[in-house]
Amino acid sequence: LLAHALTHTNAEIRNLAALSLGLKGEWSTSAIPALVECVRNGHASYHVLGALGRIGCNDPALVKLLIEQLKKTHPANDPDFNEDMAYLDLGLMGERARAAAPLVEAEYRKMGNNQDFAASRKFYRRILAAIAPNRLNQLPPSQNKEELSEDWP
């Protein structure tokens, strides 16, 4: 029933269904294809991506879909797409999401050395460490100890 609700035209109904599925965690693995289909259809909201992360999606199609979405989407143009959750899902997929490493590295580099972006740089550094740990040495050295700490919110 909840997986069927993911096909609804009303975004609020889709998001409530995704939230409910995500809260059930691994018990909702049968809904992964429907959640991936949401992403395919351009409904990669916070709740849809959050559900995929909490359930634990290993579908290689999701990596490709998220990369495509991240390349073409700017948050101001697509309010339904949640860029941070997309990167977080890629990080949770580990090295299966290695193809996204250039995007993650590019986002990291956009932050420059501005201290205001230390938390964002830490976020992208942690994602890169999960999907392509060998690429960490290609990042510029950080001047911020907080960014390099092992603490994670």
JSON list of C-alpha atoms in Angstrom, two decimals:
[
{"chain": "A", "resi": 1, "resn": "LEU", "atom": "CA", "xyz": [0.00, 0.00, 0.00]},
{"chain": "A", "resi": 2, "resn": "LEU", "atom": "CA", "xyz": [2.76, 2.48, 0.91]},
{"chain": "A", "resi": 3, "resn": "ALA", "atom": "CA", "xyz": [4.81, 1.54, -2.15]},
{"chain": "A", "resi": 4, "resn": "HIS", "atom": "CA", "xyz": [1.75, 2.18, -4.30]},
{"chain": "A", "resi": 5, "resn": "ALA", "atom": "CA", "xyz": [1.33, 5.62, -2.68]},
{"chain": "A", "resi": 6, "resn": "LEU", "atom": "CA", "xyz": [4.76, 6.53, -4.06]},
{"chain": "A", "resi": 7, "resn": "THR", "atom": "CA", "xyz": [3.17, 6.71, -7.52]},
{"chain": "A", "resi": 8, "resn": "HIS", "atom": "CA", "xyz": [0.61, 9.31, -6.44]},
{"chain": "A", "resi": 9, "resn": "THR", "atom": "CA", "xyz": [0.61, 12.65, -8.27]},
{"chain": "A", "resi": 10, "resn": "ASN", "atom": "CA", "xyz": [0.44, 14.55, -4.97]},
{"chain": "A", "resi": 11, "resn": "ALA", "atom": "CA", "xyz": [3.96, 15.18, -3.63]},
{"chain": "A", "resi": 12, "resn": "GLU", "atom": "CA", "xyz": [2.77, 15.33, -0.02]},
{"chain": "A", "resi": 13, "resn": "ILE", "atom": "CA", "xyz": [1.25, 11.84, -0.25]},
{"chain": "A", "resi": 14, "resn": "ARG", "atom": "CA", "xyz": [4.46, 10.49, -1.87]},
{"chain": "A", "resi": 15, "resn": "ASN", "atom": "CA", "xyz": [6.57, 12.08, 0.84]},
{"chain": "A", "resi": 16, "resn": "LEU", "atom": "CA", "xyz": [4.43, 10.73, 3.68]},
{"chain": "A", "resi": 17, "resn": "ALA", "atom": "CA", "xyz": [4.60, 7.25, 2.17]},
{"chain": "A", "resi": 18, "resn": "ALA", "atom": "CA", "xyz": [8.38, 7.52, 1.78]},
{"chain": "A", "resi": 19, "resn": "LEU", "atom": "CA", "xyz": [8.75, 8.78, 5.36]},
{"chain": "A", "resi": 20, "resn": "SER", "atom": "CA", "xyz": [6.70, 5.86, 6.66]},
{"chain": "A", "resi": 21, "resn": "LEU", "atom": "CA", "xyz": [8.74, 3.37, 4.66]},
{"chain": "A", "resi": 22, "resn": "GLY", "atom": "CA", "xyz": [11.98, 4.92, 5.84]},
{"chain": "A", "resi": 23, "resn": "LEU", "atom": "CA", "xyz": [10.92, 4.70, 9.46]},
{"chain": "A", "resi": 24, "resn": "LYS", "atom": "CA", "xyz": [10.42, 0.96, 9.01]},
{"chain": "A", "resi": 25, "resn": "GLY", "atom": "CA", "xyz": [14.03, 0.72, 7.81]},
{"chain": "A", "resi": 26, "resn": "GLU", "atom": "CA", "xyz": [15.19, -2.68, 6.60]},
{"chain": "A", "resi": 27, "resn": "TRP", "atom": "CA", "xyz": [11.63, -3.99, 6.90]},
{"chain": "A", "resi": 28, "resn": "SER", "atom": "CA", "xyz": [10.81, -1.92, 3.80]},
{"chain": "A", "resi": 29, "resn": "THR", "atom": "CA", "xyz": [13.32, -3.43, 1.36]},
{"chain": "A", "resi": 30, "resn": "SER", "atom": "CA", "xyz": [10.49, -4.56, -0.92]},
{"chain": "A", "resi": 31, "resn": "ALA", "atom": "CA", "xyz": [9.71, -0.86, -1.55]},
{"chain": "A", "resi": 32, "resn": "ILE", "atom": "CA", "xyz": [13.19, -0.07, -2.91]},
{"chain": "A", "resi": 33, "resn": "PRO", "atom": "CA", "xyz": [12.17, -0.45, -6.58]},
{"chain": "A", "resi": 34, "resn": "ALA", "atom": "CA", "xyz": [9.25, 1.97, -6.07]},
{"chain": "A", "resi": 35, "resn": "LEU", "atom": "CA", "xyz": [11.51, 4.48, -4.29]},
{"chain": "A", "resi": 36, "resn": "VAL", "atom": "CA", "xyz": [14.11, 4.25, -7.06]},
{"chain": "A", "resi": 37, "resn": "GLU", "atom": "CA", "xyz": [11.30, 4.81, -9.55]},
{"chain": "A", "resi": 38, "resn": "CYS", "atom": "CA", "xyz": [10.41, 8.00, -7.67]},
{"chain": "A", "resi": 39, "resn": "VAL", "atom": "CA", "xyz": [13.96, 9.23, -8.21]},
{"chain": "A", "resi": 40, "resn": "ARG", "atom": "CA", "xyz": [13.78, 8.19, -11.88]},
{"chain": "A", "resi": 41, "resn": "ASN", "atom": "CA", "xyz": [10.58, 10.22, -12.24]},
{"chain": "A", "resi": 42, "resn": "GLY", "atom": "CA", "xyz": [12.20, 13.33, -10.76]},
{"chain": "A", "resi": 43, "resn": "HIS", "atom": "CA", "xyz": [10.71, 12.98, -7.27]},
{"chain": "A", "resi": 44, "resn": "ALA", "atom": "CA", "xyz": [13.98, 12.79, -5.34]},
{"chain": "A", "resi": 45, "resn": "SER", "atom": "CA", "xyz": [12.72, 14.61, -2.27]},
{"chain": "A", "resi": 46, "resn": "TYR", "atom": "CA", "xyz": [14.25, 14.63, 1.19]},
{"chain": "A", "resi": 47, "resn": "HIS", "atom": "CA", "xyz": [11.83, 11.90, 2.33]},
{"chain": "A", "resi": 48, "resn": "VAL", "atom": "CA", "xyz": [12.32, 9.65, -0.73]},
{"chain": "A", "resi": 49, "resn": "LEU", "atom": "CA", "xyz": [16.11, 9.87, -0.51]},
{"chain": "A", "resi": 50, "resn": "GLY", "atom": "CA", "xyz": [15.97, 9.56, 3.27]},
{"chain": "A", "resi": 51, "resn": "ALA", "atom": "CA", "xyz": [13.94, 6.37, 2.99]},
{"chain": "A", "resi": 52, "resn": "LEU", "atom": "CA", "xyz": [16.46, 4.90, 0.53]},
{"chain": "A", "resi": 53, "resn": "GLY", "atom": "CA", "xyz": [19.28, 5.73, 2.92]},
{"chain": "A", "resi": 54, "resn": "ARG", "atom": "CA", "xyz": [17.56, 4.31, 6.00]},
{"chain": "A", "resi": 55, "resn": "ILE", "atom": "CA", "xyz": [16.40, 1.15, 4.22]},
{"chain": "A", "resi": 56, "resn": "GLY", "atom": "CA", "xyz": [19.78, 0.60, 2.62]},
{"chain": "A", "resi": 57, "resn": "CYS", "atom": "CA", "xyz": [19.61, 0.68, -1.15]},
{"chain": "A", "resi": 58, "resn": "ASN", "atom": "CA", "xyz": [22.22, -1.23, -3.13]},
{"chain": "A", "resi": 59, "resn": "ASP", "atom": "CA", "xyz": [20.58, -0.77, -6.53]},
{"chain": "A", "resi": 60, "resn": "PRO", "atom": "CA", "xyz": [23.30, 0.34, -9.00]},
{"chain": "A", "resi": 61, "resn": "ALA", "atom": "CA", "xyz": [20.62, 2.19, -10.98]},
{"chain": "A", "resi": 62, "resn": "LEU", "atom": "CA", "xyz": [20.28, 4.61, -8.07]},
{"chain": "A", "resi": 63, "resn": "VAL", "atom": "CA", "xyz": [23.92, 5.70, -8.37]},
{"chain": "A", "resi": 64, "resn": "LYS", "atom": "CA", "xyz": [23.44, 6.53, -12.04]},
{"chain": "A", "resi": 65, "resn": "LEU", "atom": "CA", "xyz": [20.16, 8.33, -11.40]},
{"chain": "A", "resi": 66, "resn": "LEU", "atom": "CA", "xyz": [21.60, 10.44, -8.58]},
{"chain": "A", "resi": 67, "resn": "ILE", "atom": "CA", "xyz": [24.66, 11.37, -10.62]},
{"chain": "A", "resi": 68, "resn": "GLU", "atom": "CA", "xyz": [22.44, 12.44, -13.52]},
{"chain": "A", "resi": 69, "resn": "GLN", "atom": "CA", "xyz": [20.23, 14.45, -11.19]},
{"chain": "A", "resi": 70, "resn": "LEU", "atom": "CA", "xyz": [23.18, 16.11, -9.45]},
{"chain": "A", "resi": 71, "resn": "LYS", "atom": "CA", "xyz": [24.71, 17.09, -12.79]},
{"chain": "A", "resi": 72, "resn": "LYS", "atom": "CA", "xyz": [21.58, 18.75, -14.11]},
{"chain": "A", "resi": 73, "resn": "THR", "atom": "CA", "xyz": [19.82, 20.10, -11.07]},
{"chain": "A", "resi": 74, "resn": "HIS", "atom": "CA", "xyz": [20.26, 23.34, -9.26]},
{"chain": "A", "resi": 75, "resn": "PRO", "atom": "CA", "xyz": [18.23, 23.52, -6.04]},
{"chain": "A", "resi": 76, "resn": "ALA", "atom": "CA", "xyz": [16.62, 26.80, -7.06]},
{"chain": "A", "resi": 77, "resn": "ASN", "atom": "CA", "xyz": [15.27, 25.15, -10.23]},
{"chain": "A", "resi": 78, "resn": "ASP", "atom": "CA", "xyz": [13.96, 21.97, -8.60]},
{"chain": "A", "resi": 79, "resn": "PRO", "atom": "CA", "xyz": [12.67, 22.50, -5.06]},
{"chain": "A", "resi": 80, "resn": "ASP", "atom": "CA", "xyz": [11.68, 18.82, -4.75]},
{"chain": "A", "resi": 81, "resn": "PHE", "atom": "CA", "xyz": [15.26, 17.58, -5.22]},
{"chain": "A", "resi": 82, "resn": "ASN", "atom": "CA", "xyz": [17.39, 17.39, -2.08]},
{"chain": "A", "resi": 83, "resn": "GLU", "atom": "CA", "xyz": [21.04, 17.62, -3.09]},
{"chain": "A", "resi": 84, "resn": "ASP", "atom": "CA", "xyz": [22.50, 16.93, 0.37]},
{"chain": "A", "resi": 85, "resn": "MET", "atom": "CA", "xyz": [20.43, 13.77, 0.77]},
{"chain": "A", "resi": 86, "resn": "ALA", "atom": "CA", "xyz": [21.52, 12.63, -2.70]},
{"chain": "A", "resi": 87, "resn": "TYR", "atom": "CA", "xyz": [25.18, 12.97, -1.69]},
{"chain": "A", "resi": 88, "resn": "LEU", "atom": "CA", "xyz": [24.48, 11.29, 1.64]},
{"chain": "A", "resi": 89, "resn": "ASP", "atom": "CA", "xyz": [22.81, 8.33, -0.09]},
{"chain": "A", "resi": 90, "resn": "LEU", "atom": "CA", "xyz": [25.82, 7.99, -2.38]},
{"chain": "A", "resi": 91, "resn": "GLY", "atom": "CA", "xyz": [28.07, 7.98, 0.68]},
{"chain": "A", "resi": 92, "resn": "LEU", "atom": "CA", "xyz": [25.97, 5.30, 2.34]},
{"chain": "A", "resi": 93, "resn": "MET", "atom": "CA", "xyz": [26.35, 3.14, -0.77]},
{"chain": "A", "resi": 94, "resn": "GLY", "atom": "CA", "xyz": [30.11, 3.16, -0.24]},
{"chain": "A", "resi": 95, "resn": "GLU", "atom": "CA", "xyz": [32.42, 2.17, -3.06]},
{"chain": "A", "resi": 96, "resn": "ARG", "atom": "CA", "xyz": [29.45, 1.06, -5.19]},
{"chain": "A", "resi": 97, "resn": "ALA", "atom": "CA", "xyz": [28.98, 4.81, -5.73]},
{"chain": "A", "resi": 98, "resn": "ARG", "atom": "CA", "xyz": [32.59, 5.38, -6.82]},
{"chain": "A", "resi": 99, "resn": "ALA", "atom": "CA", "xyz": [31.40, 6.88, -10.13]},
{"chain": "A", "resi": 100, "resn": "ALA", "atom": "CA", "xyz": [30.16, 9.92, -8.19]},
{"chain": "A", "resi": 101, "resn": "ALA", "atom": "CA", "xyz": [33.63, 10.75, -6.83]},
{"chain": "A", "resi": 102, "resn": "PRO", "atom": "CA", "xyz": [34.37, 13.50, -9.40]},
{"chain": "A", "resi": 103, "resn": "LEU", "atom": "CA", "xyz": [31.12, 15.27, -8.48]},
{"chain": "A", "resi": 104, "resn": "VAL", "atom": "CA", "xyz": [31.86, 15.05, -4.77]},
{"chain": "A", "resi": 105, "resn": "GLU", "atom": "CA", "xyz": [35.38, 16.32, -5.28]},
{"chain": "A", "resi": 106, "resn": "ALA", "atom": "CA", "xyz": [34.10, 19.22, -7.42]},
{"chain": "A", "resi": 107, "resn": "GLU", "atom": "CA", "xyz": [31.62, 20.23, -4.70]},
{"chain": "A", "resi": 108, "resn": "TYR", "atom": "CA", "xyz": [34.41, 20.15, -2.14]},
{"chain": "A", "resi": 109, "resn": "ARG", "atom": "CA", "xyz": [36.62, 22.36, -4.28]},
{"chain": "A", "resi": 110, "resn": "LYS", "atom": "CA", "xyz": [33.81, 24.91, -4.77]},
{"chain": "A", "resi": 111, "resn": "MET", "atom": "CA", "xyz": [33.99, 25.70, -1.07]},
{"chain": "A", "resi": 112, "resn": "GLY", "atom": "CA", "xyz": [37.53, 27.03, -1.32]},
{"chain": "A", "resi": 113, "resn": "ASN", "atom": "CA", "xyz": [39.27, 27.70, 1.98]},
{"chain": "A", "resi": 114, "resn": "ASN", "atom": "CA", "xyz": [36.54, 29.94, 3.36]},
{"chain": "A", "resi": 115, "resn": "GLN", "atom": "CA", "xyz": [36.10, 29.04, 7.04]},
{"chain": "A", "resi": 116, "resn": "ASP", "atom": "CA", "xyz": [32.35, 29.56, 6.72]},
{"chain": "A", "resi": 117, "resn": "PHE", "atom": "CA", "xyz": [32.19, 26.38, 4.63]},
{"chain": "A", "resi": 118, "resn": "ALA", "atom": "CA", "xyz": [34.17, 24.08, 6.95]},
{"chain": "A", "resi": 119, "resn": "ALA", "atom": "CA", "xyz": [31.11, 21.96, 7.78]},
{"chain": "A", "resi": 120, "resn": "SER", "atom": "CA", "xyz": [30.25, 21.55, 4.09]},
{"chain": "A", "resi": 121, "resn": "ARG", "atom": "CA", "xyz": [33.83, 20.63, 3.20]},
{"chain": "A", "resi": 122, "resn": "LYS", "atom": "CA", "xyz": [33.80, 18.07, 6.03]},
{"chain": "A", "resi": 123, "resn": "PHE", "atom": "CA", "xyz": [30.55, 16.64, 4.66]},
{"chain": "A", "resi": 124, "resn": "TYR", "atom": "CA", "xyz": [31.99, 16.20, 1.14]},
{"chain": "A", "resi": 125, "resn": "ARG", "atom": "CA", "xyz": [35.29, 14.90, 2.50]},
{"chain": "A", "resi": 126, "resn": "ARG", "atom": "CA", "xyz": [33.42, 12.21, 4.47]},
{"chain": "A", "resi": 127, "resn": "ILE", "atom": "CA", "xyz": [31.33, 11.25, 1.43]},
{"chain": "A", "resi": 128, "resn": "LEU", "atom": "CA", "xyz": [34.46, 11.00, -0.71]},
{"chain": "A", "resi": 129, "resn": "ALA", "atom": "CA", "xyz": [36.15, 8.87, 1.97]},
{"chain": "A", "resi": 130, "resn": "ALA", "atom": "CA", "xyz": [33.22, 6.45, 1.81]},
{"chain": "A", "resi": 131, "resn": "ILE", "atom": "CA", "xyz": [32.99, 6.12, -1.97]},
{"chain": "A", "resi": 132, "resn": "ALA", "atom": "CA", "xyz": [36.59, 6.58, -3.14]},
{"chain": "A", "resi": 133, "resn": "PRO", "atom": "CA", "xyz": [39.03, 6.75, -0.21]},
{"chain": "A", "resi": 134, "resn": "ASN", "atom": "CA", "xyz": [42.03, 6.75, -2.53]},
{"chain": "A", "resi": 135, "resn": "ARG", "atom": "CA", "xyz": [40.94, 10.17, -3.89]},
{"chain": "A", "resi": 136, "resn": "LEU", "atom": "CA", "xyz": [41.22, 11.96, -0.54]},
{"chain": "A", "resi": 137, "resn": "ASN", "atom": "CA", "xyz": [44.89, 12.66, -1.18]},
{"chain": "A", "resi": 138, "resn": "GLN", "atom": "CA", "xyz": [43.87, 14.63, -4.31]},
{"chain": "A", "resi": 139, "resn": "LEU", "atom": "CA", "xyz": [42.03, 17.20, -2.21]},
{"chain": "A", "resi": 140, "resn": "PRO", "atom": "CA", "xyz": [43.85, 20.39, -1.26]},
{"chain": "A", "resi": 141, "resn": "PRO", "atom": "CA", "xyz": [45.23, 20.35, 2.27]},
{"chain": "A", "resi": 142, "resn": "SER", "atom": "CA", "xyz": [42.81, 21.71, 4.83]},
{"chain": "A", "resi": 143, "resn": "GLN", "atom": "CA", "xyz": [43.76, 24.49, 7.21]},
{"chain": "A", "resi": 144, "resn": "ASN", "atom": "CA", "xyz": [40.83, 23.63, 9.46]},
{"chain": "A", "resi": 145, "resn": "LYS", "atom": "CA", "xyz": [41.29, 20.95, 12.14]},
{"chain": "A", "resi": 146, "resn": "GLU", "atom": "CA", "xyz": [37.53, 20.63, 12.56]},
{"chain": "A", "resi": 147, "resn": "GLU", "atom": "CA", "xyz": [37.17, 19.58, 8.95]},
{"chain": "A", "resi": 148, "resn": "LEU", "atom": "CA", "xyz": [39.68, 16.79, 9.43]},
{"chain": "A", "resi": 149, "resn": "SER", "atom": "CA", "xyz": [38.29, 15.54, 12.75]},
{"chain": "A", "resi": 150, "resn": "GLU", "atom": "CA", "xyz": [36.67, 12.15, 12.98]},
{"chain": "A", "resi": 151, "resn": "ASP", "atom": "CA", "xyz": [33.65, 13.55, 14.80]},
{"chain": "A", "resi": 152, "resn": "TRP", "atom": "CA", "xyz": [30.48, 13.33, 12.77]},
{"chain": "A", "resi": 153, "resn": "PRO", "atom": "CA", "xyz": [27.25, 15.02, 13.78]}
]
